[in-house]
Tab-separated table of N, CA and C in Angstrom:
chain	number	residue	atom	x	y	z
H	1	UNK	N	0.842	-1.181	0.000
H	1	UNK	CA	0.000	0.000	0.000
H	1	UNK	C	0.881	1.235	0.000
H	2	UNK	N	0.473	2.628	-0.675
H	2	UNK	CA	1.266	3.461	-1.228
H	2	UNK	C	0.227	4.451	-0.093
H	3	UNK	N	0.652	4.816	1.183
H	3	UNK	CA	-0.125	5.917	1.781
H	3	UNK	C	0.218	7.211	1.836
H	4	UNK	N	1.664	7.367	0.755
H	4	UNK	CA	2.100	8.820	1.298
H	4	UNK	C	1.468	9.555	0.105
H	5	UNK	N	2.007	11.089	0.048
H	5	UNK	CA	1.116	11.818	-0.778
H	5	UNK	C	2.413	12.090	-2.183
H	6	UNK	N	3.693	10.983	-1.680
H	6	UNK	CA	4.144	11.552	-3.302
H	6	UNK	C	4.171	10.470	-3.728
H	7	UNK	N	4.245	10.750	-5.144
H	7	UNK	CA	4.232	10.075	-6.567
H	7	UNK	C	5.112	8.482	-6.280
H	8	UNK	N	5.027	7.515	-6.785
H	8	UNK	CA	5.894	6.420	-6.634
H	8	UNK	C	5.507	5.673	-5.785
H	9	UNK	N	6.332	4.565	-5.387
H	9	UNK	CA	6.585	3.205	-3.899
H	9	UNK	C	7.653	3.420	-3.367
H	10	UNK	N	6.594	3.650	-1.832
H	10	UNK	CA	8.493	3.231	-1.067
H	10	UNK	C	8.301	1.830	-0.577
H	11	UNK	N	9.373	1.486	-0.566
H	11	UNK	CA	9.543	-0.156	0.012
H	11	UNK	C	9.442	-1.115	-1.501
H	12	UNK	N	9.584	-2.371	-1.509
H	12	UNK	CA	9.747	-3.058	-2.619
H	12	UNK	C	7.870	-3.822	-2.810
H	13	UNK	N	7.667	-3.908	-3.629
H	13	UNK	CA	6.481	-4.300	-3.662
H	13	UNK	C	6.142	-5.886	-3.696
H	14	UNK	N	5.137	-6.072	-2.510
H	14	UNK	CA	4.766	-7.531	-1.913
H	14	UNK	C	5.255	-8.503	-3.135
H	15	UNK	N	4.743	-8.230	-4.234
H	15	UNK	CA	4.861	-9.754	-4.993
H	15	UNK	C	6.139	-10.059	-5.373
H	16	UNK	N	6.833	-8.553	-5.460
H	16	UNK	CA	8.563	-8.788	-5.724
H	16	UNK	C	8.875	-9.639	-4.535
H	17	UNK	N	8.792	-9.245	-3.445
H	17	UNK	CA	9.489	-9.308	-2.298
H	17	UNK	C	9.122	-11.176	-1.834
H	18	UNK	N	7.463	-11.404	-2.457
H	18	UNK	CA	7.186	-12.898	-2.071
H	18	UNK	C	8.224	-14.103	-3.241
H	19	UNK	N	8.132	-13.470	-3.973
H	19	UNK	CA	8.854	-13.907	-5.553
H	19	UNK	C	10.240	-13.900	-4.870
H	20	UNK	N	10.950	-13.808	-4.068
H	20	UNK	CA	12.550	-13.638	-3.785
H	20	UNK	C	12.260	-15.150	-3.161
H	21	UNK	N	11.605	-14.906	-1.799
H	21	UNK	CA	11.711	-15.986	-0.969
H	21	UNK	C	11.210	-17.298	-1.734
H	22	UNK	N	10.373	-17.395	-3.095
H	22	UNK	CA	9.729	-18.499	-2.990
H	22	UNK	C	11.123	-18.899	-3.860
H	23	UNK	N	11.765	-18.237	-5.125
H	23	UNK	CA	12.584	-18.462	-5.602
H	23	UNK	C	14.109	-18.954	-5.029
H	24	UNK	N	14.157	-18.730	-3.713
H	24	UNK	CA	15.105	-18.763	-3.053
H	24	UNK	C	14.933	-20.364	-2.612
H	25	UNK	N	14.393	-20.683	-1.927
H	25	UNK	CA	13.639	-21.687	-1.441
H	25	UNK	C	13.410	-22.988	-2.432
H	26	UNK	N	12.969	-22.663	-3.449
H	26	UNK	CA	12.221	-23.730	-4.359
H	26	UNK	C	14.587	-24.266	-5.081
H	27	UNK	N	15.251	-23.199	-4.926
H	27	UNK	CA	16.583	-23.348	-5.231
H	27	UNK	C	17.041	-24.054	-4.049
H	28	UNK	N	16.844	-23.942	-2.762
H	28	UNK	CA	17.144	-24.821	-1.836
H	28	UNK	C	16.650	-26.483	-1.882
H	29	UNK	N	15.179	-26.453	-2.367
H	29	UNK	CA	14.567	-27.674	-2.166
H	29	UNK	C	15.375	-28.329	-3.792
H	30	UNK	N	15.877	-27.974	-4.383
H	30	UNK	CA	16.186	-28.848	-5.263
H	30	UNK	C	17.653	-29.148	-5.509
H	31	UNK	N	18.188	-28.024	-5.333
H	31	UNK	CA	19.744	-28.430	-4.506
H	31	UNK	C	19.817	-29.838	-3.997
H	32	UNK	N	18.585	-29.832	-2.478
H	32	UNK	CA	18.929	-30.636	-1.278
H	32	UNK	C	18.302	-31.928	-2.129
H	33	UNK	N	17.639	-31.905	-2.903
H	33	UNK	CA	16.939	-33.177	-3.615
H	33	UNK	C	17.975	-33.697	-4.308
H	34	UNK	N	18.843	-33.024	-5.628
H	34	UNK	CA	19.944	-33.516	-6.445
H	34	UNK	C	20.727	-34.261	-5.384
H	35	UNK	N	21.022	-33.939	-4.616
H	35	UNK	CA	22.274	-33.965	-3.633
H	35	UNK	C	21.869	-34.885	-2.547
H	36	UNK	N	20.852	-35.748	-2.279
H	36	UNK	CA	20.754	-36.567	-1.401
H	36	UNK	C	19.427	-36.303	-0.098
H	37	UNK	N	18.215	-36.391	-1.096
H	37	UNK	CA	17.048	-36.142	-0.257
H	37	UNK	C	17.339	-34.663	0.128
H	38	UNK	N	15.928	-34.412	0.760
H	38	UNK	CA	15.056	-33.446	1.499
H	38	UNK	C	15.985	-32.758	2.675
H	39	UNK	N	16.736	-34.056	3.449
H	39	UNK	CA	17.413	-33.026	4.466
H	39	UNK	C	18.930	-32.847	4.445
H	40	UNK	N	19.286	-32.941	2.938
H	40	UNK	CA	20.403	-32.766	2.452
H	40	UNK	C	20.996	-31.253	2.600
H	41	UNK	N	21.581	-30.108	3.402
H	41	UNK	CA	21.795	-28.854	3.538
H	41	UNK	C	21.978	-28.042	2.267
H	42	UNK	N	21.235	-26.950	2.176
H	42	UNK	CA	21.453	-26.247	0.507
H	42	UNK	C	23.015	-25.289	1.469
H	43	UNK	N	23.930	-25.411	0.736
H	43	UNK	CA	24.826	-24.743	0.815
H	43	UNK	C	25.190	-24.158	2.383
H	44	UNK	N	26.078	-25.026	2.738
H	44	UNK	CA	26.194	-24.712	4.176
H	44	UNK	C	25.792	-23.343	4.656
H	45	UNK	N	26.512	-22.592	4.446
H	45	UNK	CA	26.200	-21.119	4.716
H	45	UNK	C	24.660	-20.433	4.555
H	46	UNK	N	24.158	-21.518	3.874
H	46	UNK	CA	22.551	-20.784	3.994
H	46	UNK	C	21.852	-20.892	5.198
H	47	UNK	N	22.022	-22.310	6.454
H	47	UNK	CA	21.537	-21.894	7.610
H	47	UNK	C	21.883	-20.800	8.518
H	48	UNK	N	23.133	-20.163	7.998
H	48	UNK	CA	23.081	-18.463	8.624
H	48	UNK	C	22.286	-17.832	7.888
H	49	UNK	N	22.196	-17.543	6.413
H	49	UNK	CA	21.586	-16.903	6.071
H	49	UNK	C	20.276	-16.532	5.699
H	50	UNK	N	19.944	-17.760	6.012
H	50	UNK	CA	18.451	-17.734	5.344
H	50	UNK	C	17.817	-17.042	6.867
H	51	UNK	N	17.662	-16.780	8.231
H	51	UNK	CA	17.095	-15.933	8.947
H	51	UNK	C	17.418	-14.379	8.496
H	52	UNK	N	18.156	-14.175	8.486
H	52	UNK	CA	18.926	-12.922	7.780
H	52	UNK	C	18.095	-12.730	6.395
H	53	UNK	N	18.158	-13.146	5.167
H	53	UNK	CA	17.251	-13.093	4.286
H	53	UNK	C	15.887	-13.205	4.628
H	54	UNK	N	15.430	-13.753	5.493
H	54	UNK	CA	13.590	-13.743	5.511
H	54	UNK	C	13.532	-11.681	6.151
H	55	UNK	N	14.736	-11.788	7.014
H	55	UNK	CA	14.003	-10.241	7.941
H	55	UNK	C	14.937	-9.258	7.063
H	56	UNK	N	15.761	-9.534	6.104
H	56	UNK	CA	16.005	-8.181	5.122
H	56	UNK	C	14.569	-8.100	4.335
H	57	UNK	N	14.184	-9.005	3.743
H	57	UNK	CA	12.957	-9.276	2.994
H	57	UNK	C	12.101	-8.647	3.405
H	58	UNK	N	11.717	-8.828	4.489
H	58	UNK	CA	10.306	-7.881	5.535
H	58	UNK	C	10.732	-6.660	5.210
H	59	UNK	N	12.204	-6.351	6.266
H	59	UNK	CA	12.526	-4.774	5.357
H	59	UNK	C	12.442	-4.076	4.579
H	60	UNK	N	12.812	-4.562	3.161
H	60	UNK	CA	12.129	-4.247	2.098
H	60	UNK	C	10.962	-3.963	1.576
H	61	UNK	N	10.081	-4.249	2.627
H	61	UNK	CA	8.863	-4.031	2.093
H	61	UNK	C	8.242	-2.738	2.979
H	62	UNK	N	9.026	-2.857	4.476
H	62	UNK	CA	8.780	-1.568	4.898
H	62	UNK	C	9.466	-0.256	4.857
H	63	UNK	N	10.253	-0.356	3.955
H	63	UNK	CA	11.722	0.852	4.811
H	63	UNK	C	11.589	2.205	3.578
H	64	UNK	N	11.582	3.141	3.974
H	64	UNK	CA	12.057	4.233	3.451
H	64	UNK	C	12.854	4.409	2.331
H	65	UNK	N	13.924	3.419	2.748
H	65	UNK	CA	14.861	3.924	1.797
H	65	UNK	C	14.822	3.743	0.384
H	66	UNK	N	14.100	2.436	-0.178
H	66	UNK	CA	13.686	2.032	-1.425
H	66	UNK	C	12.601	2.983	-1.707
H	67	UNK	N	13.116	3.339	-2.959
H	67	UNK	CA	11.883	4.142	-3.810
H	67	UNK	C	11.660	3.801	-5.131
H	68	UNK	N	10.980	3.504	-5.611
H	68	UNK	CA	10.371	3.144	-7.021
H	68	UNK	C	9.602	4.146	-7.292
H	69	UNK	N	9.127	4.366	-8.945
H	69	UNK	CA	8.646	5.950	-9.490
H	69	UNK	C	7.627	5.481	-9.458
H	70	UNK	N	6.481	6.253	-10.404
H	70	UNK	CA	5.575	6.225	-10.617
H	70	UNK	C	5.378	4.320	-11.118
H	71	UNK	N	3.853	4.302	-10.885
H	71	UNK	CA	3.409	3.080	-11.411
H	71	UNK	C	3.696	2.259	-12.667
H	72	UNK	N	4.965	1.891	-12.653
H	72	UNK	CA	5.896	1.318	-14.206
H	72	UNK	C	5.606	0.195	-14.201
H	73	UNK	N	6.322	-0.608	-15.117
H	73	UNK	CA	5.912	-1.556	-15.686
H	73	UNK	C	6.246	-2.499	-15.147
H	74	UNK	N	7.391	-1.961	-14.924
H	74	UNK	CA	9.267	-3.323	-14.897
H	74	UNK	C	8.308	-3.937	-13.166
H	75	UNK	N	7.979	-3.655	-12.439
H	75	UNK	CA	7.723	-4.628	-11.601
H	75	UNK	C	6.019	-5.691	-12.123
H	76	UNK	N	5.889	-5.351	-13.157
H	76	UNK	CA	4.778	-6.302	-13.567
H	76	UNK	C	5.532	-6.993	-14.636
H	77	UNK	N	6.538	-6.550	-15.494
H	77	UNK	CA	7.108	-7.616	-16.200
H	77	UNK	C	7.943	-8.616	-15.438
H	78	UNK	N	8.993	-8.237	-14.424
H	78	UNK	CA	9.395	-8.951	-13.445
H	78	UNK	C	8.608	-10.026	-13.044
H	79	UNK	N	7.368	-9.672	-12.018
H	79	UNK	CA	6.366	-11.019	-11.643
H	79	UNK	C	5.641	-11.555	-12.763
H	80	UNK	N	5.672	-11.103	-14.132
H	80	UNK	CA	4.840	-11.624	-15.140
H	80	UNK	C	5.759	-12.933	-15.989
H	81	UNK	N	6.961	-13.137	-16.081
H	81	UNK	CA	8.120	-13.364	-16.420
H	81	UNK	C	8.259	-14.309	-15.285
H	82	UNK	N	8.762	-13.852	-13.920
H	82	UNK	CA	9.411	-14.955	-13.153
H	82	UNK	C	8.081	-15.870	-12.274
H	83	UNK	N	6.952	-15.447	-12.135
H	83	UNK	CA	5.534	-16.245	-11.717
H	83	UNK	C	5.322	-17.221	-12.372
H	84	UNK	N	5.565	-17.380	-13.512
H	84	UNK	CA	4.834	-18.927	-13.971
H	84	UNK	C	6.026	-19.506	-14.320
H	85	UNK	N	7.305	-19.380	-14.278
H	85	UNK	CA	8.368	-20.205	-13.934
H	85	UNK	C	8.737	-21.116	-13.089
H	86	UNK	N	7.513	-20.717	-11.906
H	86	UNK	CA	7.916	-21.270	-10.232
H	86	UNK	C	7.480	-22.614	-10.544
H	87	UNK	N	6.052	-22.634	-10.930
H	87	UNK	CA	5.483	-23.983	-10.670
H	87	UNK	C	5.551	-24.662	-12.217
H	88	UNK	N	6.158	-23.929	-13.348
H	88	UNK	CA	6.817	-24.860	-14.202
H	88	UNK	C	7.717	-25.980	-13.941
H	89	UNK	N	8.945	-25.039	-13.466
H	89	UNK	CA	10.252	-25.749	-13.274
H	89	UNK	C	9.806	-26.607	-12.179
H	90	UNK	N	9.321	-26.439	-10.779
H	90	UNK	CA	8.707	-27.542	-10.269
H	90	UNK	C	8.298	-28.420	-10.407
H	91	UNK	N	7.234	-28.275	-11.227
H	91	UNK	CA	6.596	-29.522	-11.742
H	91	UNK	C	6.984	-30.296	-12.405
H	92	UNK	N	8.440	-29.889	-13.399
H	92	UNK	CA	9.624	-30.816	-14.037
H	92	UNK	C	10.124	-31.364	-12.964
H	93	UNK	N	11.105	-30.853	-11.932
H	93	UNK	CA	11.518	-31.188	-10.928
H	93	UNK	C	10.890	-32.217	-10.602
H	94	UNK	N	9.726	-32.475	-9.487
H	94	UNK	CA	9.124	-33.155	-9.384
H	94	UNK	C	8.916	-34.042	-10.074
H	95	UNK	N	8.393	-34.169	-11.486
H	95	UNK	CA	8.383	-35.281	-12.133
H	95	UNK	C	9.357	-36.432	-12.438
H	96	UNK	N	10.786	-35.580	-12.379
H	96	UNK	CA	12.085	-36.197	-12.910
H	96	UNK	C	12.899	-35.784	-12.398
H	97	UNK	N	13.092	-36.560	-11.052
H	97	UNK	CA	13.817	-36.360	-10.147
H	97	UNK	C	15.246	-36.776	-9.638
H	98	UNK	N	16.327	-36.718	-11.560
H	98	UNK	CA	17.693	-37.099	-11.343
H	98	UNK	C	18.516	-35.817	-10.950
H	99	UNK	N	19.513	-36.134	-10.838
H	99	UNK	CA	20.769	-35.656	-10.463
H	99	UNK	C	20.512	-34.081	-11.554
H	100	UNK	N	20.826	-34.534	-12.900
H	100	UNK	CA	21.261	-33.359	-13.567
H	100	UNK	C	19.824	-32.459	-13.875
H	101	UNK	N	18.675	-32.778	-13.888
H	101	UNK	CA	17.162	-31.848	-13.846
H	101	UNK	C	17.409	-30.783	-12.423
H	102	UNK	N	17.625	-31.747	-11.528
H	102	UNK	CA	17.169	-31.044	-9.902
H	102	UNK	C	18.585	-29.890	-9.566
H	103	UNK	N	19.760	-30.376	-10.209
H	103	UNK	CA	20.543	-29.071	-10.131
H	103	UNK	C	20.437	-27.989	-10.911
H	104	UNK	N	19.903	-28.503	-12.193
H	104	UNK	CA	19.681	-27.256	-13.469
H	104	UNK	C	18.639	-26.482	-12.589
H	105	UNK	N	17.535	-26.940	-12.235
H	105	UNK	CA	16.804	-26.329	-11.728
H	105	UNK	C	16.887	-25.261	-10.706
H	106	UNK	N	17.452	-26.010	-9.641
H	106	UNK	CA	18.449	-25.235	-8.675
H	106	UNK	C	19.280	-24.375	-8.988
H	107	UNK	N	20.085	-24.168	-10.222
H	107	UNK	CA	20.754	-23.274	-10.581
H	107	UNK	C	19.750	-21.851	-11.145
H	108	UNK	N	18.904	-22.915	-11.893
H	108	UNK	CA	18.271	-21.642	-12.638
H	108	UNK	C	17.410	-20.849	-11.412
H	109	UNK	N	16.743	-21.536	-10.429
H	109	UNK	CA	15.826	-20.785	-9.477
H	109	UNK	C	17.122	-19.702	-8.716
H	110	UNK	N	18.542	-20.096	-8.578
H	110	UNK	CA	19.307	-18.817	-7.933
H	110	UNK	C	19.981	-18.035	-8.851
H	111	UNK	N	19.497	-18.706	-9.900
H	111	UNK	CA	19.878	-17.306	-10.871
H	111	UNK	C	18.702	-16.536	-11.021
H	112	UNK	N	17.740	-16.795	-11.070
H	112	UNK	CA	16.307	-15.878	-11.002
H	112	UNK	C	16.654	-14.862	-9.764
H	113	UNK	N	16.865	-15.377	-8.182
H	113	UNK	CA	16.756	-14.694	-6.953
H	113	UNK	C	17.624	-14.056	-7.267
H	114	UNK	N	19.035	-14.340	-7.698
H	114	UNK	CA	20.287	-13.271	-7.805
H	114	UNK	C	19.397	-12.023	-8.810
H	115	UNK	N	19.405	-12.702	-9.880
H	115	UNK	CA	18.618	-11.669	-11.306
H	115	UNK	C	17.146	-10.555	-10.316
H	116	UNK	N	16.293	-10.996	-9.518
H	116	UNK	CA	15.584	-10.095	-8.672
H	116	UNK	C	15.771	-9.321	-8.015
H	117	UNK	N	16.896	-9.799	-7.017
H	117	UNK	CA	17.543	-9.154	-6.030
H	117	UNK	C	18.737	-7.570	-6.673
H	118	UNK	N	19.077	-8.169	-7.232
H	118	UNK	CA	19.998	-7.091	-8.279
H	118	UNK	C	19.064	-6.205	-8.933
H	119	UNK	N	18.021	-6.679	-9.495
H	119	UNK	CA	17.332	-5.696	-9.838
H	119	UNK	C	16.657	-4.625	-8.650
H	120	UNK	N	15.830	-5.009	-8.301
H	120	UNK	CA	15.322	-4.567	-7.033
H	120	UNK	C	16.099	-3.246	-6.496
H	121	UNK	N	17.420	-3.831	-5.771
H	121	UNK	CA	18.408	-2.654	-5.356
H	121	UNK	C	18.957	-1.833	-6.533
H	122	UNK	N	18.996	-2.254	-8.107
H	122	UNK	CA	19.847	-1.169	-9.027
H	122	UNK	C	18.306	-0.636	-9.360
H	123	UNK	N	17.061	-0.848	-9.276
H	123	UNK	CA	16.174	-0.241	-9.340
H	123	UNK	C	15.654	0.989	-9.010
H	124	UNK	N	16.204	0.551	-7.007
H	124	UNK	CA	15.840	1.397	-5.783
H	124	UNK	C	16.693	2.882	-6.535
H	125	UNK	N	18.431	2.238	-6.794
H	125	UNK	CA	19.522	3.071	-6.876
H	125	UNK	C	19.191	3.644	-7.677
H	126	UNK	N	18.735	3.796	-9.180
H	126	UNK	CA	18.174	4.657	-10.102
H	126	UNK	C	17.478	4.945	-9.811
H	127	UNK	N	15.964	4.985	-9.384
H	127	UNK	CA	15.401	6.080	-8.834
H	127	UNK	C	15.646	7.569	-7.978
H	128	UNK	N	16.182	6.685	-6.769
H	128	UNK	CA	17.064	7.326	-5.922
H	128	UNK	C	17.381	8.741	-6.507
H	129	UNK	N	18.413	8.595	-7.465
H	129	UNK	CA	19.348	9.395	-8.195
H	129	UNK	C	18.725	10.180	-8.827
H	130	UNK	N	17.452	9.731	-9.544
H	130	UNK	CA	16.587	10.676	-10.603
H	130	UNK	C	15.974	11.094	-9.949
H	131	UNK	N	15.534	10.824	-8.593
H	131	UNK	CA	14.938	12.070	-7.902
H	131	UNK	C	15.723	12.720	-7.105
H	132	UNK	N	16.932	12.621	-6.843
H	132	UNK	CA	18.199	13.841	-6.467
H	132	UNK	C	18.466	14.458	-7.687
H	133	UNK	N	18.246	14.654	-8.516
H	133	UNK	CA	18.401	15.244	-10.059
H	133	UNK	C	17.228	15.953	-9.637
H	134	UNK	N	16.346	15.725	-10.078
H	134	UNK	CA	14.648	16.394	-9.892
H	134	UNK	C	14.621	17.511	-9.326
H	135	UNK	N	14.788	17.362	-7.814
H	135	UNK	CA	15.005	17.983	-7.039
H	135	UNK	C	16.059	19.147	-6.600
H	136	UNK	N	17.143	18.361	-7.263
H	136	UNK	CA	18.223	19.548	-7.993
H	136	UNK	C	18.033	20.625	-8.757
H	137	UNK	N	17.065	19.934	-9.972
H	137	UNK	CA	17.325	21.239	-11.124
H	137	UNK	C	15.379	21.810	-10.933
H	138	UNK	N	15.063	21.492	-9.712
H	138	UNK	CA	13.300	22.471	-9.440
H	138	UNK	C	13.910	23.940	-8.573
């Protein structure tokens, strides 16, 4: 929800922000599947990080500092693009559940979260800037 009285979003918007975690996640569950069942660890270092990622995530959705412009596109091509990927590649996954499917998969779901996440913040950062410009030359 957009309650202030200027133009744009602050904070990252819910479906971006649900789209990180599910993408993140659905890259864990298939990691840990290639690699030896369900309670196989996705990348050691993710049980630090993944608490850390769920409450930056929340952040993002509340904080100030992210600003997005007016009502554009790029976050509906984003979820329009990476939404029906989720339960594609899943449902391959799932079906065919060797070694080399469940890592492709896994690769491709953290290349999606990397590809979101990067966007997201070089998003925030161009805005940012074009409205220190704005504001500069009013």
């Amino acid at each position: 929800f957009n309650i202030s009285t200027n133009a744009g979003y602050t904070g990252v918007p819910t479906p971006v922000s649900s789209l990180l975690i599910i993408v993140y996640f659905y890259a864990n569950y298939f990691y840990a599947f290639a690699f030896g069942g369900l309670t196989y660890p996705f990348l050691e270092f993710a049980y630090f990080i993944t608490p850390f990622l769920l409450i930056f995530t929340g952040w993002l959705n509340i904080t100030t500092y992210i600003k997005f412009g007016e009502k554009g596109k790029s976050v509906y091509y984003l979820f329009i693009i990476l939404a029906p990927c989720s339960p594609i590649f899943g449902i391959i996954g799932i079906l065919n559940p060797n070694f080399i499917v469940s890592i492709t998969i896994a690769l491709i779901f953290l290349g999606f979260f990397v590809i979101s996440l990067s966007w997201v913040l070089l998003n925030s950062v161009i805005t940012q800037i074009s409205m220190k410009k704005e504001k500069g030359t009013s």
